[in-house]
Amino acid sequence: MKLRVRINGADHELEARTDESILDVVRRELGLLSVRETCGIGVCGACTVLLDGEPVSGCLLLAPLADGREITTVEGLGGDDPVQQAFSDAHAFQCGYCTPGMILTAKRLLEETPQLTEDDVRAAMSGNLCRCGSYVKIVEAVLQAANA
Amino acid sequence: MHEPEWLAPASLEEALALKAERTDATVVAGGTFVGILVNQHLLAPTAFLSLGGIRGLRFVAEHEGELRLGALATHRAVELSPLVREKWPALARAFSLVASPRVRNRATVGGVLGDADYASDPPSMFVALGARVVVQSRHGAREIPAEELIVGYYETSLAPDELIVEVIVPGGPHRAAYRKFRTRSHEDRPSVGVAACARDGGLRVVVGAVAGRPQYFPELCTGEPASIAQAYAEAIDPIGDISGSSEYRRRVIAVEVRRALEEIAA
Ligand SMILES: Cc1cc2nc3c(=O)[nH]c(=O)nc-3n(C[C@H](O)[C@H](O)[C@H](O)COP(=O)(O)OP(=O)(O)OC[C@H]3O[C@@H](n4cnc5c(N)ncnc54)[C@H](O)[C@@H]3O)c2cc1C
Ligand code: FES
Ligand code: FES
């Protein structure tokens, strides 16, 4: 099928199968490699993308469900985004594999809840797993971005 | 491999016609359950019937004192709705405890009933609250008490040509609680879920995630919290899986049912 989707601010018409995930499509068709498959069952958050601004698991989103909608990946944030900056300042990663998903989840959390407590951050980010165990620094980074 | 057809009706009428004609098609709402099956190569349908284009099934509204949830309302919409939080707080809570925000952004009211997964949270709460599920085919609509919708592991009482269109939750004064007991991490599915609701002197206690369908025993719903809890623990034959052995779950049921009843009595 032809998938019409706005990705990181640009309109695209992409080749996709109806039974593949948006994760596979954005990696193959656009080389957006920040979207990563780990568990493939919705648990880990490494494949997080924003769908019309809301975090979703790219591995679970059948490509046609994104038709006519807008996808944001961390590549679309440009690098000087305050959340990205806070992750860098707080050294909130080791290998960096989980980081794009963490940043996108945190971005939406900050938009939704301007006054954040540490518990809010832990609850909202609980579905994003970090194999390196950088959680303490990740929470720190999100709180830093909230207070920036 | 043959690429499945993507059927995307724009109205409920069109969807019901397709549901009757295309018995080969897999219904997709939020796609979080179907997505896993396809991704893991457990399901390779010849067609998908996507409900996402149907307008007017996303509502979360009050009508004549009852709560009405459209089948396409997301978990997140139910959880965050000021109406649900104010008048049906235990329901808002049960939805808020499902998975992660990422899953709740997609997962729908119709989907969590339609997948009939035993390890789910909202179905037990619906049963405890005395909710009715409205299902519809080309020939008309009917209401099913929530406890009669899920009949076993991944099995519902829907006819092949029916879709879930909405859930109706009775209003009025009530005290309800939902307790979710997990054995792994915060965003995990329940090992045991307990929903309880007291209204007009009547009590409904429902235990989820322990058997093929939400466990509800009207005849055991009188007495002291501890004795009801013990009776439920004895009446249920819990499944053993990665979230806990059968014996372990039986003990958890005895504790969590008592706690839920103490919560609504407090
Ligand atoms: C990582 C992860 C963690 C989870 N944790 C929990 C948890 O803690 N607690 C919990 O309760 N659940 C949990 N779930 C399950 C989740 O709630 C369900 O996957 C979700 O609710 C399904 O909704 P959906 O709209 O995405 O359904 P879909 O995947 O679109 O559909 C699910 C099934 O229902 C059928 N269906 C959908 N809509 C209708 C309809 N209107 N009429 C008839 N049939 C229909 C479909 O044919 C399909 O068989 C988890 C899921 C994931 C991926
Ligand atoms: S790869 Fe999608 S949630 Fe883990
Ligand atoms: S930094 Fe390595 S997985 Fe999180």
CSV table of C-alpha atoms and ligand atoms in Angstrom, one decimal:
chain,number,residue,atom,x,y,z
A,1,MET,CA,0.0,0.0,0.0
A,2,LYS,CA,0.9,3.7,-0.3
A,3,LEU,CA,1.2,5.3,3.1
A,4,ARG,CA,0.7,9.0,3.3
A,5,VAL,CA,2.2,10.2,6.5
A,6,ARG,CA,3.8,13.4,7.8
A,7,ILE,CA,7.1,12.5,9.5
A,8,ASN,CA,9.2,15.0,11.4
A,9,GLY,CA,7.5,17.9,9.6
A,10,ALA,CA,7.8,16.6,6.0
A,11,ASP,CA,5.0,14.9,4.0
A,12,HIS,CA,5.9,11.4,2.7
A,13,GLU,CA,4.3,8.8,0.5
A,14,LEU,CA,5.9,5.5,1.5
A,15,GLU,CA,5.8,1.9,0.4
A,16,ALA,CA,4.4,-0.2,3.2
A,17,ARG,CA,2.7,-3.5,3.8
A,18,THR,CA,-0.5,-3.6,5.7
A,19,ASP,CA,0.9,-6.2,8.1
A,20,GLU,CA,4.1,-4.5,9.0
A,21,SER,CA,4.8,-2.1,11.8
A,22,ILE,CA,5.5,1.6,11.4
A,23,LEU,CA,8.8,0.8,13.1
A,24,ASP,CA,9.9,-1.3,10.2
A,25,VAL,CA,8.7,1.3,7.7
A,26,VAL,CA,10.5,4.3,9.1
A,27,ARG,CA,13.7,2.4,9.5
A,28,ARG,CA,13.6,0.9,6.0
A,29,GLU,CA,12.1,3.7,4.0
A,30,LEU,CA,13.6,6.8,5.8
A,31,GLY,CA,16.6,5.4,7.7
A,32,LEU,CA,15.2,6.7,11.0
A,33,LEU,CA,17.4,4.4,13.1
A,34,SER,CA,16.5,6.0,16.5
A,35,VAL,CA,13.4,3.9,16.4
A,36,ARG,CA,14.6,0.5,17.7
A,37,GLU,CA,13.0,-2.8,18.1
A,38,THR,CA,13.9,-4.7,21.3
A,39,CYS,CA,11.0,-6.7,22.7
A,40,GLY,CA,8.6,-6.4,19.8
A,41,ILE,CA,5.6,-6.8,22.2
A,42,GLY,CA,5.0,-3.3,23.5
A,43,VAL,CA,6.8,-3.6,26.8
A,44,CYS,CA,10.2,-1.8,26.5
A,45,GLY,CA,9.6,1.5,24.8
A,46,ALA,CA,12.8,1.4,22.6
A,47,CYS,CA,10.5,1.8,19.6
A,48,THR,CA,8.6,4.8,20.9
A,49,VAL,CA,7.4,7.4,18.3
A,50,LEU,CA,4.9,10.2,18.8
A,51,LEU,CA,1.7,9.7,16.8
A,52,ASP,CA,0.0,13.1,16.6
A,53,GLY,CA,2.1,14.1,19.6
A,54,GLU,CA,1.3,11.1,21.8
A,55,PRO,CA,3.8,8.4,22.5
A,56,VAL,CA,3.0,4.9,21.1
A,57,SER,CA,4.9,1.7,20.5
A,58,GLY,CA,6.2,1.7,16.9
A,59,CYS,CA,6.5,-2.1,17.0
A,60,LEU,CA,2.7,-2.5,17.7
A,61,LEU,CA,1.4,0.2,15.3
A,62,LEU,CA,0.4,-1.5,12.1
A,63,ALA,CA,1.6,0.9,9.3
A,64,PRO,CA,-1.9,1.7,7.9
A,65,LEU,CA,-2.9,3.0,11.3
A,66,ALA,CA,-0.5,5.9,10.7
A,67,ASP,CA,-2.0,6.8,7.4
A,68,GLY,CA,-2.9,10.5,7.2
A,69,ARG,CA,-1.3,11.2,10.6
A,70,GLU,CA,1.8,12.7,11.9
A,71,ILE,CA,4.8,10.9,13.3
A,72,THR,CA,7.7,12.4,15.3
A,73,THR,CA,10.9,10.6,16.0
A,74,VAL,CA,13.9,11.9,18.0
A,75,GLU,CA,15.6,13.0,14.7
A,76,GLY,CA,12.7,15.5,14.3
A,77,LEU,CA,13.7,17.3,17.5
A,78,GLY,CA,16.8,18.7,15.9
A,79,GLY,CA,19.3,18.3,18.7
A,80,ASP,CA,18.9,21.5,20.7
A,81,ASP,CA,15.6,20.5,22.2
A,82,PRO,CA,15.5,21.2,26.0
A,83,VAL,CA,14.8,17.6,26.9
A,84,GLN,CA,17.7,16.3,24.7
A,85,GLN,CA,19.9,19.0,26.4
A,86,ALA,CA,18.8,17.9,29.8
A,87,PHE,CA,19.6,14.2,29.1
A,88,SER,CA,23.0,15.2,27.9
A,89,ASP,CA,23.7,17.5,30.8
A,90,ALA,CA,22.6,14.9,33.4
A,91,HIS,CA,24.5,12.1,31.6
A,92,ALA,CA,21.2,10.2,31.6
A,93,PHE,CA,22.4,7.3,29.5
A,94,GLN,CA,25.2,4.8,29.1
A,95,CYS,CA,24.9,2.9,25.8
A,96,GLY,CA,22.1,5.3,24.6
A,97,TYR,CA,19.9,2.5,23.2
A,98,CYS,CA,16.8,3.4,25.2
A,99,THR,CA,17.4,7.2,25.0
A,100,PRO,CA,15.3,8.2,22.0
A,101,GLY,CA,12.2,6.5,23.5
A,102,MET,CA,12.9,8.0,26.9
A,103,ILE,CA,13.2,11.5,25.4
A,104,LEU,CA,10.0,11.3,23.4
A,105,THR,CA,8.1,9.9,26.4
A,106,ALA,CA,9.5,12.7,28.6
A,107,LYS,CA,8.6,15.3,26.0
A,108,ARG,CA,4.9,14.5,26.0
A,109,LEU,CA,4.9,14.2,29.8
A,110,LEU,CA,6.3,17.7,30.1
A,111,GLU,CA,3.7,19.1,27.8
A,112,GLU,CA,0.9,17.4,29.7
A,113,THR,CA,2.0,18.0,33.3
A,114,PRO,CA,4.0,21.2,33.8
A,115,GLN,CA,4.4,20.7,37.6
A,116,LEU,CA,6.1,17.4,37.9
A,117,THR,CA,7.0,15.4,41.0
A,118,GLU,CA,9.6,12.6,41.0
A,119,ASP,CA,6.7,10.1,41.4
A,120,ASP,CA,5.0,11.5,38.3
A,121,VAL,CA,8.1,11.0,36.3
A,122,ARG,CA,8.7,7.4,37.6
A,123,ALA,CA,5.1,6.4,36.9
A,124,ALA,CA,4.9,8.0,33.4
A,125,MET,CA,8.3,6.6,32.4
A,126,SER,CA,7.7,3.1,33.9
A,127,GLY,CA,7.0,1.6,30.5
A,128,ASN,CA,10.4,2.6,29.1
A,129,LEU,CA,13.1,0.1,30.1
A,130,CYS,CA,16.8,0.9,30.3
A,131,ARG,CA,19.1,-2.2,30.3
A,132,CYS,CA,22.0,-0.1,31.5
A,133,GLY,CA,20.0,0.9,34.6
A,134,SER,CA,20.4,4.7,34.1
A,135,TYR,CA,17.1,5.3,35.8
A,136,VAL,CA,18.4,7.6,38.5
A,137,LYS,CA,19.9,10.0,36.0
A,138,ILE,CA,17.0,9.7,33.6
A,139,VAL,CA,14.6,10.9,36.3
A,140,GLU,CA,17.0,13.6,37.2
A,141,ALA,CA,17.2,14.7,33.5
A,142,VAL,CA,13.4,14.9,33.2
A,143,LEU,CA,13.0,16.9,36.4
A,144,GLN,CA,15.8,19.2,35.2
A,145,ALA,CA,14.0,19.7,31.9
A,146,ALA,CA,10.8,20.4,33.8
A,147,ASN,CA,12.4,23.1,35.8
A,148,ALA,CA,14.4,24.6,33.0
B,1,MET,CA,3.7,-13.6,1.3
B,2,HIS,CA,0.3,-12.3,0.3
B,3,GLU,CA,-0.4,-8.8,1.7
B,4,PRO,CA,-3.6,-8.7,3.8
B,5,GLU,CA,-6.3,-6.4,2.5
B,6,TRP,CA,-7.0,-3.3,4.6
B,7,LEU,CA,-10.7,-2.7,5.0
B,8,ALA,CA,-11.3,0.8,6.4
B,9,PRO,CA,-15.0,1.6,6.7
B,10,ALA,CA,-15.9,5.2,7.4
B,11,SER,CA,-19.2,4.5,9.2
B,12,LEU,CA,-20.6,1.9,11.6
B,13,GLU,CA,-23.1,0.7,9.1
B,14,GLU,CA,-20.4,0.0,6.6
B,15,ALA,CA,-18.3,-1.7,9.3
B,16,LEU,CA,-21.2,-4.0,10.2
B,17,ALA,CA,-21.9,-4.9,6.6
B,18,LEU,CA,-18.2,-5.8,6.2
B,19,LYS,CA,-18.2,-7.7,9.5
B,20,ALA,CA,-21.0,-9.9,8.1
B,21,GLU,CA,-19.5,-10.4,4.7
B,22,ARG,CA,-15.8,-10.7,5.4
B,23,THR,CA,-15.7,-13.5,8.0
B,24,ASP,CA,-12.0,-13.8,7.2
B,25,ALA,CA,-11.1,-10.3,8.4
B,26,THR,CA,-9.5,-9.6,11.7
B,27,VAL,CA,-11.0,-6.6,13.5
B,28,VAL,CA,-8.5,-3.9,14.5
B,29,ALA,CA,-9.2,-1.0,16.9
B,30,GLY,CA,-6.1,0.4,18.6
B,31,GLY,CA,-4.2,-2.6,17.3
B,32,THR,CA,-2.1,-3.2,20.4
B,33,PHE,CA,-3.2,-6.8,20.8
B,34,VAL,CA,-3.5,-7.6,17.1
B,35,GLY,CA,-0.1,-5.8,16.5
B,36,ILE,CA,1.7,-8.2,18.8
B,37,LEU,CA,0.1,-11.3,17.1
B,38,VAL,CA,1.1,-10.0,13.7
B,39,ASN,CA,4.5,-8.9,14.7
B,40,GLN,CA,5.3,-12.2,16.4
B,41,HIS,CA,3.9,-14.1,13.3
B,42,LEU,CA,1.2,-15.7,15.4
B,43,LEU,CA,-1.5,-14.3,13.1
B,44,ALA,CA,-1.4,-13.8,9.3
B,45,PRO,CA,-5.0,-12.8,8.3
B,46,THR,CA,-6.2,-12.4,4.7
B,47,ALA,CA,-7.7,-9.0,5.7
B,48,PHE,CA,-7.9,-6.5,8.5
B,49,LEU,CA,-11.2,-4.7,9.3
B,50,SER,CA,-10.0,-1.4,10.8
B,51,LEU,CA,-12.5,0.5,13.0
B,52,GLY,CA,-10.3,3.6,13.3
B,53,GLY,CA,-12.1,5.6,10.6
B,54,ILE,CA,-15.6,5.3,12.2
B,55,ARG,CA,-16.5,8.6,13.7
B,56,GLY,CA,-18.7,8.9,16.7
B,57,LEU,CA,-17.5,5.8,18.7
B,58,ARG,CA,-14.9,7.7,20.8
B,59,PHE,CA,-17.3,9.3,23.2
B,60,VAL,CA,-17.0,9.3,27.0
B,61,ALA,CA,-20.3,10.8,28.2
B,62,GLU,CA,-23.0,10.8,30.8
B,63,HIS,CA,-26.5,10.1,29.6
B,64,GLU,CA,-29.5,9.9,32.1
B,65,GLY,CA,-27.1,9.3,35.0
B,66,GLU,CA,-25.2,6.4,33.3
B,67,LEU,CA,-21.7,6.5,31.9
B,68,ARG,CA,-21.5,5.7,28.2
B,69,LEU,CA,-18.1,4.7,26.7
B,70,GLY,CA,-17.8,4.3,22.9
B,71,ALA,CA,-15.9,1.2,21.8
B,72,LEU,CA,-13.2,3.3,20.3
B,73,ALA,CA,-12.6,5.5,23.4
B,74,THR,CA,-9.0,5.0,24.4
B,75,HIS,CA,-7.8,3.8,27.8
B,76,ARG,CA,-6.1,7.2,28.2
B,77,ALA,CA,-9.4,9.1,27.4
B,78,VAL,CA,-11.3,7.1,30.1
B,79,GLU,CA,-8.5,7.5,32.6
B,80,LEU,CA,-8.2,11.2,32.2
B,81,SER,CA,-11.8,12.1,31.8
B,82,PRO,CA,-12.9,14.5,34.5
B,83,LEU,CA,-16.4,13.0,34.4
B,84,VAL,CA,-15.1,9.4,35.0
B,85,ARG,CA,-12.7,10.6,37.7
B,86,GLU,CA,-15.4,12.4,39.5
B,87,LYS,CA,-18.3,9.9,39.3
B,88,TRP,CA,-16.7,6.5,38.6
B,89,PRO,CA,-13.2,7.0,40.2
B,90,ALA,CA,-12.5,3.2,40.6
B,91,LEU,CA,-13.1,2.8,36.8
B,92,ALA,CA,-10.7,5.6,36.0
B,93,ARG,CA,-8.2,4.0,38.3
B,94,ALA,CA,-8.6,0.5,36.7
B,95,PHE,CA,-7.9,2.0,33.3
B,96,SER,CA,-5.0,4.1,34.6
B,97,LEU,CA,-3.3,0.9,35.8
B,98,VAL,CA,-3.1,-0.8,32.4
B,99,ALA,CA,0.4,-1.1,30.9
B,100,SER,CA,2.1,2.2,30.1
B,101,PRO,CA,0.8,5.5,28.7
B,102,ARG,CA,2.2,4.3,25.4
B,103,VAL,CA,-0.2,1.4,25.3
B,104,ARG,CA,-3.1,3.3,26.9
B,105,ASN,CA,-2.8,6.0,24.2
B,106,ARG,CA,-3.9,3.3,21.6
B,107,ALA,CA,-5.8,0.6,23.5
B,108,THR,CA,-9.5,0.9,23.3
B,109,VAL,CA,-12.5,0.0,25.5
B,110,GLY,CA,-13.8,-2.4,22.8
B,111,GLY,CA,-10.3,-3.9,22.4
B,112,VAL,CA,-9.7,-4.8,26.0
B,113,LEU,CA,-13.1,-6.6,26.0
B,114,GLY,CA,-12.8,-8.0,22.5
B,115,ASP,CA,-9.4,-9.6,23.1
B,116,ALA,CA,-10.9,-11.4,26.2
B,117,ASP,CA,-7.3,-11.7,27.6
B,118,TYR,CA,-7.6,-13.1,31.1
B,119,ALA,CA,-4.7,-11.0,32.4
B,120,SER,CA,-6.6,-7.7,32.0
B,121,ASP,CA,-7.8,-5.0,34.4
B,122,PRO,CA,-10.9,-3.2,33.1
B,123,PRO,CA,-13.1,-6.2,32.4
B,124,SER,CA,-13.4,-7.1,36.1
B,125,MET,CA,-14.1,-3.5,37.0
B,126,PHE,CA,-16.9,-3.4,34.4
B,127,VAL,CA,-18.4,-6.6,35.9
B,128,ALA,CA,-18.3,-5.3,39.5
B,129,LEU,CA,-19.9,-2.0,38.4
B,130,GLY,CA,-22.8,-3.9,36.7
B,131,ALA,CA,-21.9,-2.6,33.3
B,132,ARG,CA,-23.7,-3.7,30.1
B,133,VAL,CA,-21.9,-4.1,26.8
B,134,VAL,CA,-23.8,-3.0,23.7
B,135,VAL,CA,-23.1,-5.1,20.7
B,136,GLN,CA,-24.5,-4.6,17.2
B,137,SER,CA,-24.9,-6.5,13.9
B,138,ARG,CA,-26.6,-5.5,10.7
B,139,HIS,CA,-29.8,-6.7,12.2
B,140,GLY,CA,-29.8,-4.6,15.3
B,141,ALA,CA,-28.2,-4.1,18.7
B,142,ARG,CA,-28.4,-6.0,22.0
B,143,GLU,CA,-27.1,-5.5,25.5
B,144,ILE,CA,-25.0,-8.1,27.3
B,145,PRO,CA,-24.3,-8.0,31.0
B,146,ALA,CA,-20.5,-7.5,31.2
B,147,GLU,CA,-20.1,-10.9,33.0
B,148,GLU,CA,-21.6,-12.7,30.0
B,149,LEU,CA,-19.3,-11.2,27.4
B,150,ILE,CA,-16.0,-12.9,28.2
B,151,VAL,CA,-16.7,-16.6,28.4
B,152,GLY,CA,-13.2,-18.2,28.5
B,153,TYR,CA,-9.6,-17.7,27.5
B,154,TYR,CA,-9.6,-15.3,24.5
B,155,GLU,CA,-13.2,-16.1,23.9
B,156,THR,CA,-16.3,-13.9,23.9
B,157,SER,CA,-20.0,-14.5,23.4
B,158,LEU,CA,-20.1,-12.2,20.3
B,159,ALA,CA,-21.8,-13.6,17.3
B,160,PRO,CA,-19.5,-13.7,14.2
B,161,ASP,CA,-21.3,-10.7,12.6
B,162,GLU,CA,-21.3,-8.5,15.8
B,163,LEU,CA,-19.1,-5.7,16.9
B,164,ILE,CA,-18.9,-4.1,20.4
B,165,VAL,CA,-20.2,-0.5,20.0
B,166,GLU,CA,-20.4,0.8,23.6
B,167,VAL,CA,-20.3,0.1,27.3
B,168,ILE,CA,-22.9,1.5,29.7
B,169,VAL,CA,-22.0,1.8,33.4
B,170,PRO,CA,-24.8,2.5,35.9
B,171,GLY,CA,-24.5,5.7,37.9
B,172,GLY,CA,-25.9,6.7,41.3
B,173,PRO,CA,-24.3,6.4,44.7
B,174,HIS,CA,-21.8,3.6,45.0
B,175,ARG,CA,-18.5,2.8,46.6
B,176,ALA,CA,-16.0,0.9,44.5
B,177,ALA,CA,-12.4,-0.1,44.5
B,178,TYR,CA,-9.9,-1.7,42.1
B,179,ARG,CA,-6.7,-3.3,43.4
B,180,LYS,CA,-4.1,-4.6,41.0
B,181,PHE,CA,-1.4,-7.0,42.3
B,182,ARG,CA,1.6,-7.4,40.1
B,183,THR,CA,4.5,-9.7,40.6
B,184,ARG,CA,7.0,-8.1,38.2
B,185,SER,CA,7.2,-4.4,37.2
B,186,HIS,CA,4.9,-1.4,37.4
B,187,GLU,CA,3.6,-1.5,33.9
B,188,ASP,CA,3.0,-5.3,34.0
B,189,ARG,CA,-0.2,-7.2,33.5
B,190,PRO,CA,-2.0,-8.2,36.8
B,191,SER,CA,-1.2,-11.4,38.6
B,192,VAL,CA,-4.5,-10.8,40.5
B,193,GLY,CA,-7.0,-8.0,40.0
B,194,VAL,CA,-9.8,-7.4,42.4
B,195,ALA,CA,-12.8,-5.1,41.7
B,196,ALA,CA,-15.5,-4.5,44.2
B,197,CYS,CA,-18.6,-2.3,44.2
B,198,ALA,CA,-21.2,-1.8,46.9
B,199,ARG,CA,-24.5,0.0,46.1
B,200,ASP,CA,-28.0,-0.1,47.6
B,201,GLY,CA,-26.8,-2.7,50.1
B,202,GLY,CA,-25.7,-5.0,47.3
B,203,LEU,CA,-22.1,-6.0,46.9
B,204,ARG,CA,-20.3,-7.3,43.8
B,205,VAL,CA,-16.8,-8.8,44.1
B,206,VAL,CA,-14.9,-9.8,41.0
B,207,VAL,CA,-11.5,-11.3,40.7
B,208,GLY,CA,-9.6,-11.0,37.4
B,209,ALA,CA,-6.5,-12.4,35.8
B,210,VAL,CA,-6.8,-15.7,37.6
B,211,ALA,CA,-9.0,-17.8,35.3
B,212,GLY,CA,-10.5,-17.8,31.8
B,213,ARG,CA,-13.0,-15.1,32.7
B,214,PRO,CA,-13.6,-12.6,35.5
B,215,GLN,CA,-14.6,-14.6,38.6
B,216,TYR,CA,-17.9,-13.4,40.2
B,217,PHE,CA,-19.9,-15.4,42.8
B,218,PRO,CA,-23.0,-13.5,43.8
B,219,GLU,CA,-23.8,-16.1,46.4
B,220,LEU,CA,-20.5,-15.4,48.2
B,221,CYS,CA,-20.9,-11.6,48.4
B,222,THR,CA,-22.2,-11.3,51.9
B,223,GLY,CA,-20.5,-11.3,55.3
B,224,GLU,CA,-17.3,-9.9,56.7
B,225,PRO,CA,-14.4,-8.9,54.4
B,226,ALA,CA,-12.2,-11.7,55.6
B,227,SER,CA,-14.8,-14.4,55.2
B,228,ILE,CA,-15.8,-13.2,51.7
B,229,ALA,CA,-12.1,-13.2,50.8
B,230,GLN,CA,-11.6,-16.7,52.2
B,231,ALA,CA,-14.7,-17.9,50.3
B,232,TYR,CA,-13.4,-16.4,47.0
B,233,ALA,CA,-10.0,-18.0,47.5
B,234,GLU,CA,-11.6,-21.4,48.0
B,235,ALA,CA,-14.1,-21.0,45.1
B,236,ILE,CA,-11.5,-20.1,42.5
B,237,ASP,CA,-9.2,-22.5,40.8
B,238,PRO,CA,-6.4,-20.0,39.8
B,239,ILE,CA,-4.3,-20.5,36.7
B,240,GLY,CA,-0.5,-20.8,37.2
B,241,ASP,CA,1.7,-18.8,34.8
B,242,ILE,CA,4.7,-16.5,34.8
B,243,SER,CA,2.8,-14.1,37.0
B,244,GLY,CA,2.4,-16.6,39.8
B,245,SER,CA,1.6,-20.2,40.6
B,246,SER,CA,-1.9,-21.3,41.3
B,247,GLU,CA,-1.2,-21.7,45.0
B,248,TYR,CA,0.5,-18.3,45.2
B,249,ARG,CA,-2.5,-16.6,43.5
B,250,ARG,CA,-4.9,-18.3,45.9
B,251,ARG,CA,-3.2,-16.7,48.8
B,252,VAL,CA,-3.0,-13.3,47.1
B,253,ILE,CA,-6.8,-13.5,46.3
B,254,ALA,CA,-7.5,-14.0,50.0
B,255,VAL,CA,-5.5,-10.9,50.9
B,256,GLU,CA,-6.5,-8.6,48.1
B,257,VAL,CA,-10.2,-9.3,48.2
B,258,ARG,CA,-10.2,-8.5,51.9
B,259,ARG,CA,-8.2,-5.3,51.3
B,260,ALA,CA,-10.6,-4.2,48.5
B,261,LEU,CA,-13.5,-4.7,50.8
B,262,GLU,CA,-11.8,-2.8,53.6
B,263,GLU,CA,-11.1,0.0,51.2
B,264,ILE,CA,-14.8,0.4,50.2
B,265,ALA,CA,-15.9,0.1,53.8
B,266,ALA,CA,-13.5,2.9,55.0
C,1,LIG,C1,2.8,-4.2,26.7
C,1,LIG,C2,1.4,-4.4,27.0
C,1,LIG,C3,1.0,-4.5,28.3
C,1,LIG,C4,-0.4,-4.6,28.7
C,1,LIG,N1,-0.7,-4.6,30.0
C,1,LIG,C5,-2.0,-4.7,30.3
C,1,LIG,C6,-2.5,-4.6,31.6
C,1,LIG,O1,-1.7,-4.4,32.6
C,1,LIG,N2,-3.8,-4.7,31.9
C,1,LIG,C7,-4.7,-4.8,30.9
C,1,LIG,O2,-5.9,-4.9,31.2
C,1,LIG,N3,-4.3,-5.0,29.6
C,1,LIG,C8,-3.0,-4.9,29.3
C,1,LIG,N4,-2.7,-5.0,28.0
C,1,LIG,C9,-3.7,-5.3,27.0
C,1,LIG,C10,-4.3,-4.1,26.4
C,1,LIG,O3,-5.1,-3.5,27.3
C,1,LIG,C11,-5.0,-4.6,25.1
C,1,LIG,O4,-4.0,-5.0,24.2
C,1,LIG,C12,-5.8,-3.5,24.5
C,1,LIG,O5,-6.8,-3.1,25.4
C,1,LIG,C13,-6.5,-4.0,23.3
C,1,LIG,O6,-7.2,-2.9,22.7
C,1,LIG,P1,-6.9,-2.4,21.2
C,1,LIG,O7,-7.9,-1.4,20.9
C,1,LIG,O8,-5.5,-2.1,21.0
C,1,LIG,O9,-7.4,-3.8,20.5
C,1,LIG,P2,-7.0,-4.5,19.1
C,1,LIG,O10,-5.6,-5.0,19.2
C,1,LIG,O11,-7.3,-3.5,18.0
C,1,LIG,O12,-8.1,-5.6,19.2
C,1,LIG,C14,-8.1,-6.6,20.2
C,1,LIG,C15,-9.1,-7.7,19.9
C,1,LIG,O13,-10.4,-7.3,20.1
C,1,LIG,C16,-11.1,-7.3,18.9
C,1,LIG,N5,-11.9,-6.1,18.9
C,1,LIG,C17,-11.4,-4.8,19.0
C,1,LIG,N6,-12.4,-3.9,19.0
C,1,LIG,C18,-13.5,-4.6,18.9
C,1,LIG,C19,-14.9,-4.2,18.8
C,1,LIG,N7,-15.3,-2.9,18.8
C,1,LIG,N8,-15.8,-5.2,18.6
C,1,LIG,C20,-15.5,-6.5,18.6
C,1,LIG,N9,-14.2,-6.9,18.7
C,1,LIG,C21,-13.2,-6.0,18.8
C,1,LIG,C22,-10.1,-7.5,17.8
C,1,LIG,O14,-10.6,-8.2,16.8
C,1,LIG,C23,-9.0,-8.2,18.5
C,1,LIG,O15,-9.3,-9.6,18.5
C,1,LIG,C24,-1.3,-4.8,27.6
C,1,LIG,C25,-0.9,-4.8,26.3
C,1,LIG,C26,0.4,-4.6,26.0
C,1,LIG,C27,0.8,-4.5,24.6
C,2,FES,S1,10.2,-2.9,20.8
C,2,FES,FE1,8.3,-1.9,20.9
C,2,FES,S2,7.9,-1.7,23.0
C,2,FES,FE2,9.7,-3.0,22.9
C,3,FES,S1,21.4,3.7,28.4
C,3,FES,FE1,21.7,1.6,27.7
C,3,FES,S2,19.6,0.9,27.6
C,3,FES,FE2,19.4,2.8,28.6
